[in-house]
mmCIF file of C-alpha atoms and ligand atoms in Angstrom:
data_model
loop_
_atom_site.group_PDB
_atom_site.id
_atom_site.type_symbol
_atom_site.label_atom_id
_atom_site.label_comp_id
_atom_site.label_asym_id
_atom_site.label_seq_id
_atom_site.Cartn_x
_atom_site.Cartn_y
_atom_site.Cartn_z
ATOM 1 C CA UNK A 635 4.654 -24.031 6.454
ATOM 2 C CA UNK A 636 1.095 -23.706 7.948
ATOM 3 C CA UNK A 637 2.853 -24.707 11.372
ATOM 4 C CA UNK A 638 5.559 -21.753 10.812
ATOM 5 C CA UNK A 639 2.708 -19.122 9.934
ATOM 6 C CA UNK A 640 0.635 -20.324 12.902
ATOM 7 C CA UNK A 641 3.634 -19.653 15.289
ATOM 8 C CA UNK A 642 4.379 -16.457 13.839
ATOM 9 C CA UNK A 643 0.789 -15.263 14.398
ATOM 10 C CA UNK A 644 0.910 -16.687 18.122
ATOM 11 C CA UNK A 645 4.172 -14.736 18.612
ATOM 12 C CA UNK A 646 3.034 -11.633 16.539
ATOM 13 C CA UNK A 647 -0.107 -11.575 19.286
ATOM 14 C CA UNK A 648 2.269 -10.370 22.068
ATOM 15 C CA UNK A 649 2.373 -7.178 19.872
ATOM 16 C CA UNK A 650 -0.626 -6.142 19.648
ATOM 17 C CA UNK A 651 -0.792 -3.891 22.999
ATOM 18 C CA UNK A 652 1.875 -1.735 21.795
ATOM 19 C CA UNK A 653 0.036 0.022 19.460
ATOM 20 C CA UNK A 654 -3.207 1.681 18.575
ATOM 21 C CA UNK A 655 -5.601 2.167 16.003
ATOM 22 C CA UNK A 656 -5.074 5.121 13.367
ATOM 23 C CA UNK A 657 -7.551 7.968 14.844
ATOM 24 C CA UNK A 658 -6.803 10.858 12.102
ATOM 25 C CA UNK A 659 -9.403 9.195 10.144
ATOM 26 C CA UNK A 660 -12.237 8.754 12.852
ATOM 27 C CA UNK A 661 -13.925 5.678 11.060
ATOM 28 C CA UNK A 662 -10.763 3.395 11.678
ATOM 29 C CA UNK A 663 -10.520 4.469 15.434
ATOM 30 C CA UNK A 664 -13.699 2.131 15.425
ATOM 31 C CA UNK A 665 -11.868 -0.987 14.323
ATOM 32 C CA UNK A 666 -11.421 -3.898 16.529
ATOM 33 C CA UNK A 667 -7.540 -3.496 17.719
ATOM 34 C CA UNK A 668 -7.306 -7.218 18.495
ATOM 35 C CA UNK A 669 -7.702 -8.648 15.310
ATOM 36 C CA UNK A 670 -4.296 -10.631 13.878
ATOM 37 C CA UNK A 671 -4.323 -12.721 10.681
ATOM 38 C CA UNK A 672 -1.734 -13.591 7.750
ATOM 39 C CA UNK A 673 -2.019 -15.614 4.540
ATOM 40 C CA UNK A 674 1.199 -16.930 2.238
ATOM 41 C CA UNK A 675 0.180 -17.025 -0.981
ATOM 42 C CA UNK A 676 3.319 -19.414 -2.704
ATOM 43 C CA UNK A 677 4.736 -18.893 -6.354
ATOM 44 C CA UNK A 678 3.448 -22.392 -6.576
ATOM 45 C CA UNK A 679 0.067 -21.101 -5.754
ATOM 46 C CA UNK A 680 -0.549 -22.778 -2.134
ATOM 47 C CA UNK A 681 -2.503 -20.847 0.386
ATOM 48 C CA UNK A 682 -1.773 -20.828 3.873
ATOM 49 C CA UNK A 683 -3.947 -18.743 6.227
ATOM 50 C CA UNK A 684 -3.785 -17.922 10.417
ATOM 51 C CA UNK A 685 -5.761 -16.004 12.541
ATOM 52 C CA UNK A 686 -8.252 -13.591 11.953
ATOM 53 C CA UNK A 687 -7.730 -13.396 8.117
ATOM 54 C CA UNK A 688 -11.622 -13.705 7.339
ATOM 55 C CA UNK A 689 -11.479 -9.988 8.834
ATOM 56 C CA UNK A 690 -11.505 -7.000 5.937
ATOM 57 C CA UNK A 691 -10.105 -3.821 6.157
ATOM 58 C CA UNK A 692 -9.066 -0.692 4.214
ATOM 59 C CA UNK A 693 -5.966 -0.818 1.997
ATOM 60 C CA UNK A 694 -4.871 2.463 2.771
ATOM 61 C CA UNK A 695 -1.409 2.933 1.683
ATOM 62 C CA UNK A 696 -1.123 -0.606 0.924
ATOM 63 C CA UNK A 697 -2.936 0.667 -2.336
ATOM 64 C CA UNK A 698 0.052 2.504 -3.397
ATOM 65 C CA UNK A 699 2.220 0.326 -5.332
ATOM 66 C CA UNK A 700 -0.577 -1.140 -7.138
ATOM 67 C CA UNK A 701 -1.702 2.503 -8.008
ATOM 68 C CA UNK A 702 1.936 3.234 -9.244
ATOM 69 C CA UNK A 703 1.976 0.307 -11.453
ATOM 70 C CA UNK A 704 -1.017 1.463 -13.185
ATOM 71 C CA UNK A 705 0.254 5.046 -13.778
ATOM 72 C CA UNK A 706 3.479 3.675 -14.968
ATOM 73 C CA UNK A 707 1.649 1.284 -17.457
ATOM 74 C CA UNK A 708 -0.497 4.401 -18.614
ATOM 75 C CA UNK A 709 2.130 6.761 -19.092
ATOM 76 C CA UNK A 710 5.349 5.300 -19.141
ATOM 77 C CA UNK A 711 8.635 5.878 -16.459
ATOM 78 C CA UNK A 712 9.937 9.234 -17.784
ATOM 79 C CA UNK A 713 6.530 10.713 -17.407
ATOM 80 C CA UNK A 714 5.863 9.746 -13.735
ATOM 81 C CA UNK A 715 9.511 9.844 -12.457
ATOM 82 C CA UNK A 716 9.864 13.761 -14.023
ATOM 83 C CA UNK A 717 7.001 14.598 -11.853
ATOM 84 C CA UNK A 718 7.694 12.146 -8.478
ATOM 85 C CA UNK A 719 11.063 11.410 -7.095
ATOM 86 C CA UNK A 720 12.594 8.111 -6.156
ATOM 87 C CA UNK A 721 14.238 9.198 -2.782
ATOM 88 C CA UNK A 722 13.165 7.658 0.724
ATOM 89 C CA UNK A 723 12.228 10.105 3.308
ATOM 90 C CA UNK A 724 13.008 10.476 6.863
ATOM 91 C CA UNK A 725 9.984 12.353 7.274
ATOM 92 C CA UNK A 726 6.289 10.995 8.374
ATOM 93 C CA UNK A 727 4.196 9.477 5.613
ATOM 94 C CA UNK A 728 1.786 12.662 5.425
ATOM 95 C CA UNK A 729 4.762 15.316 5.877
ATOM 96 C CA UNK A 730 4.272 18.973 3.838
ATOM 97 C CA UNK A 731 7.929 20.123 4.263
ATOM 98 C CA UNK A 732 9.830 18.941 1.390
ATOM 99 C CA UNK A 733 7.464 20.302 -0.780
ATOM 100 C CA UNK A 734 8.712 23.198 -0.132
ATOM 101 C CA UNK A 735 12.059 23.156 0.368
ATOM 102 C CA UNK A 736 13.228 20.929 -2.585
ATOM 103 C CA UNK A 737 13.709 22.864 -5.882
ATOM 104 C CA UNK A 738 11.992 22.205 -8.260
ATOM 105 C CA UNK A 739 8.906 21.010 -5.830
ATOM 106 C CA UNK A 740 8.564 17.511 -6.292
ATOM 107 C CA UNK A 741 7.043 14.828 -4.224
ATOM 108 C CA UNK A 742 10.119 12.548 -2.908
ATOM 109 C CA UNK A 743 8.807 9.205 -3.589
ATOM 110 C CA UNK A 744 5.134 7.584 -4.622
ATOM 111 C CA UNK A 745 4.848 5.882 -1.106
ATOM 112 C CA UNK A 746 4.046 8.855 0.707
ATOM 113 C CA UNK A 747 0.944 10.603 0.449
ATOM 114 C CA UNK A 748 2.155 13.481 -1.608
ATOM 115 C CA UNK A 749 3.601 11.403 -4.138
ATOM 116 C CA UNK A 750 0.534 9.088 -4.154
ATOM 117 C CA UNK A 751 -1.884 11.627 -4.745
ATOM 118 C CA UNK A 752 0.046 13.007 -7.794
ATOM 119 C CA UNK A 753 0.357 9.564 -8.949
ATOM 120 C CA UNK A 754 -3.270 9.147 -9.078
ATOM 121 C CA UNK A 755 -3.515 12.301 -11.313
ATOM 122 C CA UNK A 756 -1.602 10.499 -13.946
ATOM 123 C CA UNK A 757 -4.138 7.472 -14.429
ATOM 124 C CA UNK A 758 -5.622 7.625 -17.675
ATOM 125 C CA UNK A 759 -9.368 8.003 -18.193
ATOM 126 C CA UNK A 760 -11.870 10.513 -19.937
ATOM 127 C CA UNK A 761 -13.628 11.671 -16.698
ATOM 128 C CA UNK A 762 -13.431 10.701 -13.207
ATOM 129 C CA UNK A 763 -15.703 7.956 -13.536
ATOM 130 C CA UNK A 764 -13.808 6.150 -15.994
ATOM 131 C CA UNK A 765 -10.386 6.768 -13.939
ATOM 132 C CA UNK A 766 -11.937 5.393 -10.762
ATOM 133 C CA UNK A 767 -13.516 1.971 -12.966
ATOM 134 C CA UNK A 768 -9.906 1.816 -14.651
ATOM 135 C CA UNK A 769 -8.275 1.817 -11.288
ATOM 136 C CA UNK A 770 -11.040 -0.552 -9.562
ATOM 137 C CA UNK A 771 -10.813 -2.978 -12.527
ATOM 138 C CA UNK A 772 -6.978 -3.041 -12.175
ATOM 139 C CA UNK A 773 -6.842 -3.989 -8.262
ATOM 140 C CA UNK A 774 -9.486 -6.716 -9.021
ATOM 141 C CA UNK A 775 -7.257 -7.845 -11.777
ATOM 142 C CA UNK A 776 -3.957 -7.983 -9.730
ATOM 143 C CA UNK A 777 -5.833 -9.453 -6.390
ATOM 144 C CA UNK A 778 -7.727 -11.956 -8.367
ATOM 145 C CA UNK A 779 -10.869 -10.770 -6.101
ATOM 146 C CA UNK A 780 -13.509 -9.559 -8.643
ATOM 147 C CA UNK A 781 -15.734 -8.211 -6.229
ATOM 148 C CA UNK A 782 -13.183 -5.477 -4.896
ATOM 149 C CA UNK A 783 -14.898 -2.335 -3.650
ATOM 150 C CA UNK A 784 -14.290 0.535 -1.732
ATOM 151 C CA UNK A 785 -15.910 0.979 2.169
ATOM 152 C CA UNK A 786 -18.109 4.141 1.692
ATOM 153 C CA UNK A 787 -18.183 5.148 5.256
ATOM 154 C CA UNK A 788 -14.298 5.041 5.469
ATOM 155 C CA UNK A 789 -13.761 7.011 1.923
ATOM 156 C CA UNK A 790 -16.542 9.658 3.612
ATOM 157 C CA UNK A 791 -14.688 9.768 7.147
ATOM 158 C CA UNK A 792 -11.248 10.380 5.099
ATOM 159 C CA UNK A 793 -12.827 12.861 2.801
ATOM 160 C CA UNK A 794 -14.385 14.748 5.458
ATOM 161 C CA UNK A 795 -11.048 15.105 7.427
ATOM 162 C CA UNK A 796 -8.724 14.967 5.013
ATOM 163 C CA UNK A 797 -7.355 18.442 5.325
ATOM 164 C CA UNK A 798 -3.752 17.713 5.215
ATOM 165 C CA UNK A 799 -4.073 15.700 2.439
ATOM 166 C CA UNK A 800 -6.102 18.513 0.443
ATOM 167 C CA UNK A 801 -2.913 20.791 1.628
ATOM 168 C CA UNK A 802 -0.607 18.579 -0.071
ATOM 169 C CA UNK A 803 -2.833 18.322 -3.326
ATOM 170 C CA UNK A 804 -3.227 22.196 -3.713
ATOM 171 C CA UNK A 805 0.206 22.884 -3.031
ATOM 172 C CA UNK A 806 1.243 20.249 -5.841
ATOM 173 C CA UNK A 807 -1.376 21.581 -8.221
ATOM 174 C CA UNK A 808 0.338 24.956 -7.604
ATOM 175 C CA UNK A 809 3.574 23.676 -8.557
ATOM 176 C CA UNK A 810 2.156 22.244 -11.860
ATOM 177 C CA UNK A 811 2.796 18.477 -10.591
ATOM 178 C CA UNK A 812 -0.579 17.557 -10.066
ATOM 179 C CA UNK A 813 -2.852 17.008 -13.352
ATOM 180 C CA UNK A 814 -6.211 17.750 -13.488
ATOM 181 C CA UNK A 815 -9.195 19.014 -11.344
ATOM 182 C CA UNK A 816 -7.667 18.753 -7.539
ATOM 183 C CA UNK A 817 -11.032 17.709 -5.990
ATOM 184 C CA UNK A 818 -11.436 14.753 -8.729
ATOM 185 C CA UNK A 819 -7.907 13.489 -7.910
ATOM 186 C CA UNK A 820 -8.462 13.078 -3.924
ATOM 187 C CA UNK A 821 -11.731 11.623 -4.889
ATOM 188 C CA UNK A 822 -9.968 8.928 -6.700
ATOM 189 C CA UNK A 823 -7.400 8.815 -3.828
ATOM 190 C CA UNK A 824 -9.620 8.366 -0.948
ATOM 191 C CA UNK A 825 -11.780 5.697 -2.790
ATOM 192 C CA UNK A 826 -8.403 3.847 -3.534
ATOM 193 C CA UNK A 827 -7.400 3.927 -0.248
ATOM 194 C CA UNK A 828 -10.688 2.683 1.476
ATOM 195 C CA UNK A 829 -10.596 -0.443 -0.988
ATOM 196 C CA UNK A 830 -11.524 -3.065 1.256
ATOM 197 C CA UNK A 831 -9.711 -5.991 1.190
ATOM 198 C CA UNK A 832 -8.735 -9.283 3.394
ATOM 199 C CA UNK A 833 -5.238 -11.003 3.826
ATOM 200 C CA UNK A 834 -5.438 -13.259 0.891
ATOM 201 C CA UNK A 835 -6.040 -10.399 -1.554
ATOM 202 C CA UNK A 836 -3.077 -8.533 -0.432
ATOM 203 C CA UNK A 837 -0.971 -11.685 -0.283
ATOM 204 C CA UNK A 838 -2.166 -12.377 -3.785
ATOM 205 C CA UNK A 839 -1.117 -9.171 -4.804
ATOM 206 C CA UNK A 840 2.241 -9.549 -3.103
ATOM 207 C CA UNK A 841 2.945 -12.968 -5.031
ATOM 208 C CA UNK A 842 2.264 -11.041 -8.398
ATOM 209 C CA UNK A 843 4.839 -8.834 -7.476
ATOM 210 C CA UNK A 844 7.204 -11.654 -6.411
ATOM 211 C CA UNK A 845 6.620 -13.610 -9.242
ATOM 212 C CA UNK A 846 7.874 -10.682 -11.644
ATOM 213 C CA UNK A 847 4.294 -9.313 -12.562
ATOM 214 C CA UNK A 848 2.784 -13.028 -13.520
ATOM 215 C CA UNK A 849 -0.096 -14.227 -11.184
ATOM 216 C CA UNK A 850 1.090 -17.625 -9.591
ATOM 217 C CA UNK A 851 -2.631 -18.714 -9.274
ATOM 218 C CA UNK A 852 -3.964 -18.020 -12.822
ATOM 219 C CA UNK A 853 -0.598 -17.649 -14.470
ATOM 220 C CA UNK A 854 -1.563 -15.018 -16.321
ATOM 221 C CA UNK A 855 0.928 -12.022 -17.105
ATOM 222 C CA UNK A 856 -0.458 -8.787 -15.279
ATOM 223 C CA UNK A 857 2.542 -6.196 -15.768
ATOM 224 C CA UNK A 858 5.805 -5.853 -17.183
ATOM 225 C CA UNK A 859 8.509 -7.306 -15.031
ATOM 226 C CA UNK A 860 10.500 -4.250 -15.408
ATOM 227 C CA UNK A 861 7.567 -2.193 -13.543
ATOM 228 C CA UNK A 862 6.903 -5.321 -11.061
ATOM 229 C CA UNK A 863 10.773 -4.738 -9.931
ATOM 230 C CA UNK A 864 10.711 -1.031 -9.762
ATOM 231 C CA UNK A 865 7.581 -1.295 -7.353
ATOM 232 C CA UNK A 866 9.710 -3.836 -5.415
ATOM 233 C CA UNK A 867 12.530 -1.588 -5.287
ATOM 234 C CA UNK A 868 10.282 1.209 -3.688
ATOM 235 C CA UNK A 869 8.900 -1.076 -1.402
ATOM 236 C CA UNK A 870 12.509 -1.805 0.211
ATOM 237 C CA UNK A 871 13.411 1.937 0.150
ATOM 238 C CA UNK A 872 9.925 3.736 0.930
ATOM 239 C CA UNK A 873 7.315 0.835 1.915
ATOM 240 C CA UNK A 874 7.314 1.041 5.561
ATOM 241 C CA UNK A 875 7.809 4.876 5.473
ATOM 242 C CA UNK A 876 10.361 6.610 7.925
ATOM 243 C CA UNK A 877 10.799 2.728 9.452
ATOM 244 C CA UNK A 878 12.123 1.261 6.113
ATOM 245 C CA UNK A 879 15.466 1.202 7.309
ATOM 246 C CA UNK A 880 15.300 -0.692 10.323
ATOM 247 C CA UNK A 881 12.670 -3.032 8.518
ATOM 248 C CA UNK A 882 15.049 -3.826 5.579
ATOM 249 C CA UNK A 883 18.021 -4.429 8.625
ATOM 250 C CA UNK A 884 15.399 -6.900 10.732
ATOM 251 C CA UNK A 885 13.259 -8.361 7.754
ATOM 252 C CA UNK A 886 14.448 -7.580 4.391
ATOM 253 C CA UNK A 887 11.616 -8.066 2.587
ATOM 254 C CA UNK A 888 10.304 -5.618 0.081
ATOM 255 C CA UNK A 889 6.763 -4.561 1.860
ATOM 256 C CA UNK A 890 4.227 -1.970 1.960
ATOM 257 C CA UNK A 891 2.028 -0.986 5.068
ATOM 258 C CA UNK A 892 -0.990 1.101 5.314
ATOM 259 C CA UNK A 893 -2.772 2.738 8.611
ATOM 260 C CA UNK A 894 -5.799 0.365 8.204
ATOM 261 C CA UNK A 895 -3.144 -2.385 9.695
ATOM 262 C CA UNK A 896 -2.215 -4.173 6.465
ATOM 263 C CA UNK A 897 0.761 -5.159 5.669
ATOM 264 C CA UNK A 898 1.714 -6.462 2.065
ATOM 265 C CA UNK A 899 4.890 -8.402 1.484
ATOM 266 C CA UNK A 900 6.430 -9.735 -1.831
ATOM 267 C CA UNK A 901 9.384 -12.267 -1.367
ATOM 268 C CA UNK A 902 11.118 -12.366 -4.894
ATOM 269 C CA UNK A 903 10.666 -15.725 -6.489
ATOM 270 C CA UNK A 904 9.244 -17.173 -3.563
ATOM 271 C CA UNK A 905 5.773 -15.932 -1.961
ATOM 272 C CA UNK A 906 3.347 -12.916 -1.021
ATOM 273 C CA UNK A 907 2.350 -12.099 2.282
ATOM 274 C CA UNK A 908 -0.389 -10.220 3.626
ATOM 275 C CA UNK A 909 -0.589 -9.706 7.106
ATOM 276 C CA UNK A 910 -3.871 -7.538 9.124
ATOM 277 C CA UNK A 911 -3.770 -5.881 12.550
ATOM 278 C CA UNK A 912 -4.874 -2.515 13.113
ATOM 279 C CA UNK A 913 -3.074 -1.336 16.012
ATOM 280 C CA UNK A 914 -0.108 0.831 14.753
ATOM 281 C CA UNK A 915 2.972 2.109 16.089
ATOM 282 C CA UNK A 916 4.195 5.737 16.071
ATOM 283 C CA UNK A 917 5.368 5.693 12.376
ATOM 284 C CA UNK A 918 1.863 4.209 11.300
ATOM 285 C CA UNK A 919 3.064 0.448 10.866
ATOM 286 C CA UNK A 920 1.212 -2.390 12.552
ATOM 287 C CA UNK A 921 3.008 -3.277 15.604
ATOM 288 C CA UNK A 922 1.924 -7.004 15.194
ATOM 289 C CA UNK A 923 2.024 -7.192 11.490
ATOM 290 C CA UNK A 924 5.742 -6.299 11.409
ATOM 291 C CA UNK A 925 6.416 -8.816 13.995
ATOM 292 C CA UNK A 926 5.031 -11.696 12.196
ATOM 293 C CA UNK A 927 6.704 -10.717 9.020
ATOM 294 C CA UNK A 928 10.162 -10.598 11.317
ATOM 295 C CA UNK A 929 9.342 -14.126 12.346
ATOM 296 C CA UNK A 930 8.741 -15.493 9.016
ATOM 297 C CA UNK A 931 11.507 -13.717 7.775
ATOM 298 C CA UNK A 932 14.194 -15.609 10.325
ATOM 299 C CA UNK A 933 11.883 -19.036 10.442
ATOM 300 C CA UNK A 934 11.959 -19.372 6.524
ATOM 301 C CA UNK A 935 15.095 -17.272 5.681
ATOM 302 C CA UNK A 936 13.156 -14.564 3.498
ATOM 303 C CA UNK A 937 15.763 -11.936 3.599
ATOM 304 C CA UNK A 938 16.717 -10.982 0.365
ATOM 305 C CA UNK A 939 20.118 -9.435 1.556
HETATM 306 N N1 LIG B 1144 -5.462 7.496 3.225
HETATM 307 C C1 LIG B 1144 -4.513 7.503 4.179
HETATM 308 C C2 LIG B 1144 -3.882 8.938 4.137
HETATM 309 O O1 LIG B 1144 -3.913 9.315 2.943
HETATM 310 C C3 LIG B 1144 -2.883 6.595 4.053
HETATM 311 C C4 LIG B 1144 -2.025 6.901 4.545
HETATM 312 C C5 LIG B 1144 -1.366 5.621 5.100
HETATM 313 O O2 LIG B 1144 -1.745 4.256 4.967
HETATM 314 N N2 LIG B 1144 -0.167 5.661 5.860
HETATM 315 O O3 LIG B 1144 -3.507 9.679 5.086
#
């Protein structure tokens, strides 16, 4: 396994130069684009790492499936999916157009920005502070990393420039989708996106999903099996945004990417994989990260199809 992972990372390096770090969040454009690391956590609890796996990065959209699990555990499926849809989109992750053209208005799915912002407004807590505390504790629990915290510079950078996300949130408030105070929900969302992790943290989250909600390391149940399976399904249909179809064909693993360069993958009954490389393609997915997963899928026969 170590040998195959090393080879996958070596292969992935060839594709770093095809991508660019995200620039719409100014702080992300300062990240060294030449990093590439990957970690595998198997359901037997073995851990394999290769490349720059000591690097940390912000979760960005990799956080969306995790927040979704908490919101469903808090409110139940019926409540959540009355307000947020289940359909993939052919539009960009931050697209605004469908919010107005679909009647009644509803974000298409919880993996695009509009859906994820709405999801954050469903998280329970008597005030903003408690909602954030519950969220970060859930992220710590599922990643097995008790010291997870958000990166304040990335949080500030996104908060100061998040005009489009503000527009999405305000539009959803006007349509009674988003619950509570718009600015408080955005604060929670931006903090969640800037949570700092390494490859092992997201590989561990992937392994919990792969194991149907139980941590292979602590053997503790973290979420219901039904919630874990539902989230994996969203990762297949919407996890790589408008590249989800091609990713399903070429790689065939439930996965979620983020503009920080992370990809969290969950291979049912086998392993979680965390990959990080910050240079992104046009759709916002890590160029080298996708190639590492493609290589691993081929060599280890990981496609679920
Ligand atoms: N924080 C980012 C945003 O809202 C997350 C997007 C992403 O990772 N694709 O724009």
